Short mmCIF file of C-alpha atoms in Angstrom, two decimals:
data_model
loop_
_atom_site.label_atom_id
_atom_site.label_comp_id
_atom_site.label_asym_id
_atom_site.label_seq_id
_atom_site.Cartn_x
_atom_site.Cartn_y
_atom_site.Cartn_z
CA MET A 187 38.33 -20.66 28.58
CA LEU A 188 36.03 -19.53 25.74
CA LYS A 189 36.42 -22.64 23.60
CA THR A 190 32.98 -23.95 22.66
CA ASN A 191 31.66 -27.08 21.02
CA PHE A 192 28.68 -25.86 19.00
CA LEU A 193 26.78 -27.94 16.44
CA GLY A 194 29.58 -30.48 16.84
CA LEU A 195 32.03 -27.83 15.61
CA GLU A 196 35.01 -26.67 17.70
CA LEU A 197 34.79 -22.88 18.06
CA LYS A 198 37.60 -20.86 19.65
CA ASN A 199 34.91 -18.73 21.28
CA PRO A 200 31.08 -18.62 21.29
CA ILE A 201 30.85 -15.33 19.34
CA ILE A 202 29.36 -15.84 15.88
CA VAL A 203 28.84 -13.02 13.41
CA ALA A 204 25.20 -13.25 12.32
CA ALA A 205 23.67 -13.24 8.84
CA GLY A 206 23.48 -9.75 7.39
CA PRO A 207 25.01 -7.36 4.85
CA TRP A 208 28.22 -7.20 6.92
CA ASN A 209 28.72 -10.83 5.79
CA ARG A 210 27.57 -10.19 2.24
CA ASP A 211 30.34 -12.11 0.41
CA GLY A 212 33.42 -14.24 0.85
CA THR A 213 35.74 -11.32 1.56
CA ALA A 214 33.46 -9.90 4.25
CA LEU A 215 33.10 -13.32 5.87
CA LYS A 216 36.85 -13.78 5.83
CA GLU A 217 37.32 -10.39 7.50
CA SER A 218 34.82 -11.26 10.23
CA LEU A 219 36.70 -14.48 10.95
CA ALA A 220 40.04 -12.63 10.96
CA SER A 221 38.59 -10.24 13.55
CA GLY A 222 38.35 -13.08 16.05
CA ALA A 223 34.85 -14.53 15.65
CA GLY A 224 34.40 -18.19 16.49
CA ALA A 225 32.27 -18.63 13.36
CA VAL A 226 30.34 -16.60 10.80
CA VAL A 227 26.94 -16.90 9.12
CA THR A 228 26.50 -15.88 5.50
CA GLU A 229 23.91 -13.34 4.51
CA SER A 230 20.69 -15.24 3.83
CA ILE A 231 20.92 -16.97 0.46
CA VAL A 232 17.86 -17.43 -1.76
CA SER A 233 17.16 -18.94 -5.17
CA ASP A 234 16.45 -15.63 -6.91
CA ALA A 235 18.51 -12.66 -5.75
CA LEU A 236 16.70 -9.29 -5.65
CA LEU A 237 17.95 -5.76 -6.25
CA ASP A 238 18.25 -3.55 -3.19
CA VAL A 239 16.07 -0.52 -2.57
CA ARG A 240 17.69 2.78 -1.57
CA PRO A 241 17.96 3.85 1.20
CA ARG A 242 17.68 0.58 3.12
CA ILE A 243 19.43 0.99 6.48
CA ALA A 244 18.82 3.50 9.28
CA CYS A 245 20.01 3.60 12.87
CA ASP A 246 19.96 5.56 16.10
CA LYS A 247 21.76 5.12 19.43
CA ASN A 248 19.59 2.13 20.41
CA GLY A 249 19.59 0.03 17.27
CA ALA A 250 18.82 -0.13 13.58
CA GLN A 251 16.14 -0.75 10.99
CA ASN A 252 17.00 -2.39 7.71
CA ILE A 253 15.01 -3.37 4.66
CA ARG A 254 17.68 -5.35 2.87
CA LEU A 255 16.14 -8.68 2.00
CA TYR A 256 18.68 -11.35 1.08
CA SER A 257 22.05 -11.93 -0.52
CA ASP A 258 22.34 -10.40 -3.99
CA ILE A 259 24.71 -13.17 -5.08
CA GLN A 260 23.15 -16.02 -7.03
CA ILE A 261 23.49 -19.47 -5.50
CA GLU A 262 26.13 -20.62 -8.01
CA GLY A 263 28.25 -17.59 -7.14
CA TRP A 264 28.50 -18.82 -3.57
CA GLU A 265 30.90 -21.57 -4.61
CA ARG A 266 33.54 -18.89 -5.15
CA GLU A 267 32.50 -16.84 -2.11
CA MET A 268 32.64 -19.87 0.18
CA SER A 269 36.12 -20.68 -1.09
CA ILE A 270 37.27 -17.13 -0.29
CA ALA A 271 35.60 -17.14 3.12
CA LYS A 272 37.32 -20.37 4.17
CA SER A 273 40.70 -19.69 2.54
CA ASN A 274 42.39 -18.99 5.89
CA GLY A 275 40.38 -21.53 7.84
CA GLY A 276 37.41 -20.82 10.05
CA ILE A 277 33.84 -22.04 10.40
CA VAL A 278 31.22 -20.77 7.95
CA ILE A 279 27.51 -21.40 8.48
CA ALA A 280 25.30 -20.91 5.42
CA SER A 281 21.99 -19.11 5.97
CA VAL A 282 19.22 -20.13 3.58
CA SER A 283 15.66 -18.93 3.15
CA ALA A 284 12.84 -20.17 0.93
CA HIS A 285 9.09 -20.69 0.82
CA THR A 286 9.09 -24.46 0.32
CA PRO A 287 10.98 -27.45 1.75
CA SER A 288 12.20 -28.52 -1.69
CA GLU A 289 13.67 -25.10 -2.38
CA LEU A 290 15.45 -25.14 0.97
CA VAL A 291 16.84 -28.60 0.20
CA TYR A 292 18.18 -27.33 -3.12
CA LEU A 293 19.96 -24.39 -1.48
CA ALA A 294 21.29 -26.36 1.49
CA SER A 295 22.59 -29.16 -0.73
CA LYS A 296 24.41 -26.71 -2.96
CA LEU A 297 26.03 -24.96 0.00
CA GLU A 298 27.06 -28.27 1.54
CA LYS A 299 28.83 -29.06 -1.72
CA PHE A 300 30.47 -25.62 -1.68
CA GLY A 301 32.01 -26.27 1.73
CA ALA A 302 29.64 -24.84 4.35
CA ASP A 303 30.17 -26.24 7.84
CA ALA A 304 26.51 -25.99 8.88
CA ILE A 305 23.15 -24.70 7.67
CA GLU A 306 20.94 -22.07 9.29
CA ILE A 307 17.35 -21.99 8.02
CA SER A 308 15.71 -18.59 8.31
CA VAL A 309 11.93 -18.95 8.59
CA SER A 310 11.00 -15.29 8.96
CA ASN A 311 11.43 -11.98 7.20
CA PRO A 312 10.40 -8.75 8.99
CA MET A 313 10.25 -6.87 5.69
CA GLY A 314 7.32 -8.83 4.31
CA GLU A 315 4.35 -10.81 5.56
CA GLY A 316 4.79 -14.12 3.74
CA LEU A 317 7.55 -15.83 5.69
CA GLU A 318 6.41 -14.44 9.05
CA VAL A 319 3.46 -16.81 8.74
CA VAL A 320 5.90 -19.72 8.41
CA ALA A 321 7.62 -18.78 11.68
CA SER A 322 4.33 -19.11 13.53
CA HIS A 323 3.41 -22.53 12.20
CA ALA A 324 5.23 -25.37 13.93
CA ASP A 325 3.99 -27.94 11.41
CA VAL A 326 5.45 -26.02 8.46
CA VAL A 327 8.75 -25.46 10.28
CA TYR A 328 8.82 -29.18 11.08
CA GLU A 329 8.47 -30.14 7.41
CA MET A 330 11.10 -27.63 6.29
CA THR A 331 13.57 -28.76 8.91
CA LYS A 332 12.94 -32.47 8.35
CA GLU A 333 13.51 -32.20 4.59
CA VAL A 334 16.78 -30.31 4.98
CA VAL A 335 18.06 -32.60 7.75
CA SER A 336 17.30 -35.60 5.53
CA ALA A 337 19.08 -34.09 2.54
CA VAL A 338 22.39 -32.93 4.03
CA LYS A 339 24.99 -34.37 6.37
CA LEU A 340 25.65 -31.01 8.01
CA PRO A 341 24.21 -29.82 11.32
CA VAL A 342 21.04 -27.80 10.75
CA MET A 343 20.07 -24.80 12.88
CA VAL A 344 16.72 -23.01 12.54
CA LYS A 345 16.47 -19.25 13.16
CA LEU A 346 13.23 -18.49 14.97
CA SER A 347 11.15 -15.34 15.02
CA GLN A 348 9.78 -13.61 18.10
CA ASN A 349 6.66 -12.94 16.05
CA THR A 350 4.89 -16.12 17.14
CA THR A 351 2.43 -16.95 19.88
CA ASN A 352 4.39 -19.98 21.07
CA ILE A 353 8.10 -20.03 20.29
CA SER A 354 8.60 -23.16 22.42
CA LYS A 355 6.19 -25.11 20.22
CA VAL A 356 8.17 -24.13 17.14
CA ALA A 357 11.45 -25.07 18.86
CA LYS A 358 9.96 -28.47 19.77
CA ALA A 359 9.08 -28.95 16.10
CA VAL A 360 12.68 -28.27 15.12
CA LYS A 361 13.93 -30.87 17.59
CA ALA A 362 11.34 -33.42 16.48
CA ALA A 363 12.42 -32.92 12.88
CA GLY A 364 16.05 -33.66 13.72
CA GLY A 365 17.32 -30.10 13.85
CA SER A 366 20.61 -29.66 15.69
CA CYS A 367 19.86 -26.28 17.22
CA VAL A 368 17.67 -23.18 17.19
CA SER A 369 18.86 -19.59 16.98
CA ALA A 370 16.69 -16.84 18.43
CA ILE A 371 15.69 -14.24 17.58
CA ASN A 372 15.51 -12.70 14.15
CA ALA A 373 15.07 -8.93 13.75
CA VAL A 374 11.61 -7.74 14.77
CA ARG A 375 9.21 -6.06 12.37
CA GLY A 376 8.98 -2.35 13.15
CA ILE A 377 9.40 1.31 12.21
CA LEU A 378 12.38 3.13 13.68
CA GLY A 379 10.66 6.51 13.84
CA VAL A 380 8.96 9.39 12.02
CA ASP A 381 10.20 12.88 11.14
CA ILE A 382 7.28 14.88 12.54
CA GLU A 383 8.14 17.93 10.42
CA SER A 384 7.88 16.09 7.10
CA ALA A 385 5.65 13.20 8.27
CA GLN A 386 8.24 10.90 6.72
CA PRO A 387 9.03 7.52 8.34
CA THR A 388 12.74 6.91 8.85
CA LEU A 389 12.54 4.29 6.10
CA SER A 390 9.56 4.18 3.77
CA THR A 391 8.34 0.72 4.73
CA TYR A 392 8.32 -1.72 7.64
CA GLY A 393 11.69 -3.27 8.35
CA GLY A 394 13.71 -5.42 10.71
CA ILE A 395 14.49 -3.71 14.02
CA SER A 396 17.68 -4.92 15.70
CA GLY A 397 20.12 -3.84 18.39
CA GLU A 398 19.36 -2.67 21.93
CA TYR A 399 15.65 -2.47 21.14
CA ILE A 400 15.24 -6.24 20.90
CA ARG A 401 17.67 -7.63 23.50
CA PRO A 402 14.95 -8.05 26.18
CA LEU A 403 12.87 -9.95 23.61
CA GLY A 404 15.82 -12.11 22.64
CA LEU A 405 16.67 -12.88 26.26
CA ALA A 406 13.07 -13.85 27.03
CA SER A 407 12.87 -16.07 23.95
CA VAL A 408 16.11 -17.90 24.80
CA ALA A 409 15.00 -18.40 28.41
CA THR A 410 11.58 -19.68 27.33
CA ILE A 411 13.10 -22.17 24.90
CA SER A 412 15.67 -23.26 27.50
CA GLN A 413 12.99 -24.00 30.07
CA THR A 414 10.79 -26.04 27.76
CA VAL A 415 12.94 -27.73 25.09
CA ASP A 416 16.13 -29.74 25.48
CA ILE A 417 17.92 -28.40 22.41
CA PRO A 418 21.03 -26.22 21.96
CA ILE A 419 20.32 -22.51 21.48
CA CYS A 420 22.21 -19.69 19.81
CA GLY A 421 21.14 -16.34 21.30
CA ILE A 422 20.66 -13.30 19.08
CA GLY A 423 19.59 -9.72 19.66
CA GLY A 424 21.25 -6.53 20.90
CA ILE A 425 24.65 -7.94 21.86
CA SER A 426 27.23 -5.16 21.85
CA LYS A 427 29.18 -5.98 25.04
CA GLY A 428 30.62 -9.04 26.69
CA LYS A 429 28.04 -8.63 29.45
CA HIS A 430 25.22 -9.07 26.93
CA ALA A 431 26.70 -12.32 25.61
CA LEU A 432 27.05 -13.60 29.17
CA GLU A 433 23.40 -12.77 29.87
CA TYR A 434 22.27 -14.91 26.94
CA MET A 435 24.48 -17.79 28.02
CA MET A 436 23.27 -17.61 31.62
CA LEU A 437 19.73 -17.98 30.25
CA GLY A 438 20.66 -21.12 28.34
CA ALA A 439 22.42 -20.18 25.10
CA SER A 440 25.47 -22.22 24.08
CA ALA A 441 26.68 -19.51 21.69
CA VAL A 442 25.55 -16.09 20.52
CA GLN A 443 25.36 -14.13 17.29
CA ILE A 444 26.21 -10.46 16.84
CA GLY A 445 25.28 -8.28 13.88
CA THR A 446 24.13 -4.70 14.41
CA THR A 447 27.15 -3.82 16.53
CA VAL A 448 29.46 -5.07 13.76
CA MET A 449 27.56 -2.92 11.26
CA VAL A 450 27.59 0.24 13.39
CA GLU A 451 30.81 -0.10 15.42
CA GLY A 452 32.91 -2.08 12.96
CA ARG A 453 34.59 -5.46 13.27
CA GLU A 454 36.75 -4.13 16.10
CA SER A 455 33.68 -4.71 18.28
CA ILE A 456 34.17 -8.47 17.92
CA SER A 457 37.50 -8.54 19.75
CA GLY A 458 36.11 -6.07 22.30
CA ILE A 459 33.25 -8.40 23.22
CA ILE A 460 35.57 -11.41 23.38
CA GLY A 461 38.04 -9.52 25.57
CA GLU A 462 35.32 -8.44 27.99
CA MET A 463 34.14 -12.05 28.28
CA GLU A 464 37.68 -13.28 28.95
CA ASP A 465 38.23 -10.62 31.61
CA TRP A 466 34.99 -11.55 33.34
CA CYS A 467 35.82 -15.25 33.31
CA GLU A 468 39.28 -14.60 34.76
CA LYS A 469 37.84 -12.36 37.47
CA HIS A 470 35.27 -15.01 38.43
CA ASN A 471 37.62 -18.02 38.08
CA ILE A 472 35.57 -19.55 35.27
CA ALA A 473 37.60 -22.29 33.60
CA SER A 474 35.10 -22.90 30.78
CA ILE A 475 32.49 -20.47 29.50
CA GLN A 476 30.02 -23.33 29.24
CA ASP A 477 30.08 -23.65 33.04
CA ILE A 478 27.82 -20.57 33.28
CA ARG A 479 25.25 -21.80 30.76
CA GLY A 480 21.76 -21.75 32.24
CA LYS A 481 22.87 -20.39 35.64
CA ALA A 482 20.27 -17.60 35.63
CA LEU A 483 17.45 -20.05 34.91
CA GLU A 484 17.72 -21.20 38.52
CA ASN A 485 16.49 -17.75 39.57
CA LEU A 486 13.83 -17.33 36.88
CA LYS A 487 10.29 -18.14 37.99
CA SER A 488 6.94 -18.24 36.29
CA PHE A 489 4.53 -15.50 37.38
CA ASP A 490 2.43 -18.06 39.25
CA GLU A 491 5.46 -18.92 41.38
CA MET A 492 5.98 -15.33 42.50
CA LYS A 493 5.21 -14.73 46.16
CA ILE A 494 3.84 -11.57 47.75
CA GLU A 495 6.71 -10.58 50.00
CA PRO A 496 6.61 -7.74 52.58
CA ALA A 497 9.38 -5.79 50.87
CA VAL A 498 10.08 -2.08 51.42
CA SER A 499 12.70 0.30 50.07
CA THR A 500 15.46 1.33 52.47
CA VAL A 501 18.06 4.09 52.28
CA LYS A 502 21.76 3.20 52.27
CA SER A 503 24.43 5.46 53.74
CA VAL A 504 25.81 6.73 50.46
CA PRO A 505 25.48 10.35 49.31
CA CYS A 506 22.74 11.36 46.89
CA THR A 507 23.70 12.48 43.42
CA GLU A 508 23.92 16.25 43.45
CA ASN A 509 20.70 18.04 42.41
CA CYS A 510 18.97 14.71 41.86
CA ASP A 511 15.31 14.19 42.72
CA LYS A 512 14.59 11.22 40.47
CA CYS A 513 13.49 8.74 43.13
CA ARG A 514 10.98 11.14 44.71
CA VAL A 515 9.51 12.14 41.36
CA ALA A 516 9.25 8.54 40.17
CA CYS A 517 7.71 7.07 43.34
CA LEU A 518 4.22 5.91 42.41
CA TYR A 519 3.09 5.75 46.04
CA ASP A 520 4.45 9.12 47.32
CA ALA A 521 6.57 7.21 49.82
CA ILE A 522 9.80 9.13 49.22
CA THR A 523 10.49 12.64 50.51
CA ARG A 524 13.59 14.77 50.63
CA GLU A 525 15.08 16.15 53.81
CA GLU A 526 17.94 18.54 53.07
CA ASP A 527 20.64 16.43 51.36
CA ASN A 528 19.05 13.07 52.01
CA VAL A 529 15.92 11.10 51.11
CA VAL A 530 13.51 9.38 53.46
CA VAL A 531 11.25 6.43 52.71
CA ASP A 532 7.89 6.09 54.47
CA SER A 533 7.76 2.34 55.10
CA VAL A 534 3.98 2.45 55.51
CA LYS A 535 3.38 4.00 52.11
CA CYS A 536 6.11 2.02 50.32
CA SER A 537 4.69 -1.05 48.55
CA GLY A 538 8.03 -2.53 47.52
CA CYS A 539 7.58 -2.09 43.76
CA GLY A 540 11.34 -1.66 43.32
CA LEU A 541 11.28 1.17 40.75
CA CYS A 542 13.35 3.56 42.86
CA THR A 543 16.22 1.09 43.14
CA PHE A 544 16.65 1.27 39.37
CA ILE A 545 15.95 5.00 39.03
CA CYS A 546 18.52 6.15 41.62
CA PRO A 547 21.87 6.87 39.89
CA ALA A 548 23.75 6.58 43.20
CA LYS A 549 22.22 3.16 44.01
CA LYS A 550 21.26 4.58 47.38
CA LEU A 551 17.97 2.70 47.64
CA LYS A 552 17.62 -1.03 48.23
CA LEU A 553 14.69 -3.38 48.74
CA GLU A 554 14.67 -5.19 52.05
CA TRP A 555 12.50 -8.14 53.05
#
């Protein structure tokens, strides 16, 4: 039920392990494939490998920040790594990054020769400013994509950044240039936090924020692209459960990439996500996972389409959570009061904002029209 045709490649499931240090070499890629992934993406490969700074990765319960730049293996070394990665079968997508179309062509052509099944062009880097500019310029992305598509016989996917004023325009440029797909989104430039006792940032420079923090951004980007460009999409950002992968697919993604959860929870998380997706499909009688693709777009409106409905919050006949007063405290319109062990909503004061329905741990409150 999870079999997926993606980039013309037959995947056993739509879960792809994203580019990152967890896929730093052939052995790591092989391990990711052995853990059940439908495909893997190499760590981003560049012409001149750089030494890593230390420390370079930090995390908390909601995500991670990393300042690792690219693969530290020179391009010629990837002939051996690709051979190792594919030694037991499996689909390997090569991630490449460069400042010019000709440099990208050089890298992509080499990796095609080494046995890559597809190319992913990364046009952004949250750790520096230079390539972020590329991600915002559709004309530059067009030229980069066109040159690579013309140079290789492999499918070409372009990894887009959320750091752009019009991600749809960039996606349209990818399609116009012959790109097979877009993946969205890359990690977002940020700072994880600051130790207020020492005034020390968690890491000493800006880095790529990933994990739970960026899933809403990734979902919005995938939905936006889906509604404006007819091109396959690979969703990325904050996927740690089967539910998250399903959300991306319901907003138009054909496949998804996971990374931070593999780094923090280990490769066991791959089979966990796949298992949760299979269970959901069985429960809902879904014969093919692709049958749910884009289903949520039917219920997604533009702001201009939103109507002013006479909605008010109502109280359901379920018990309140013991010692809970969250809905009353959170009500912006003072419409909720407590009477002994129950809550009461003043329908005149209630404006139907909906906040209480999310705040209430017992799900006792519901909007009615």
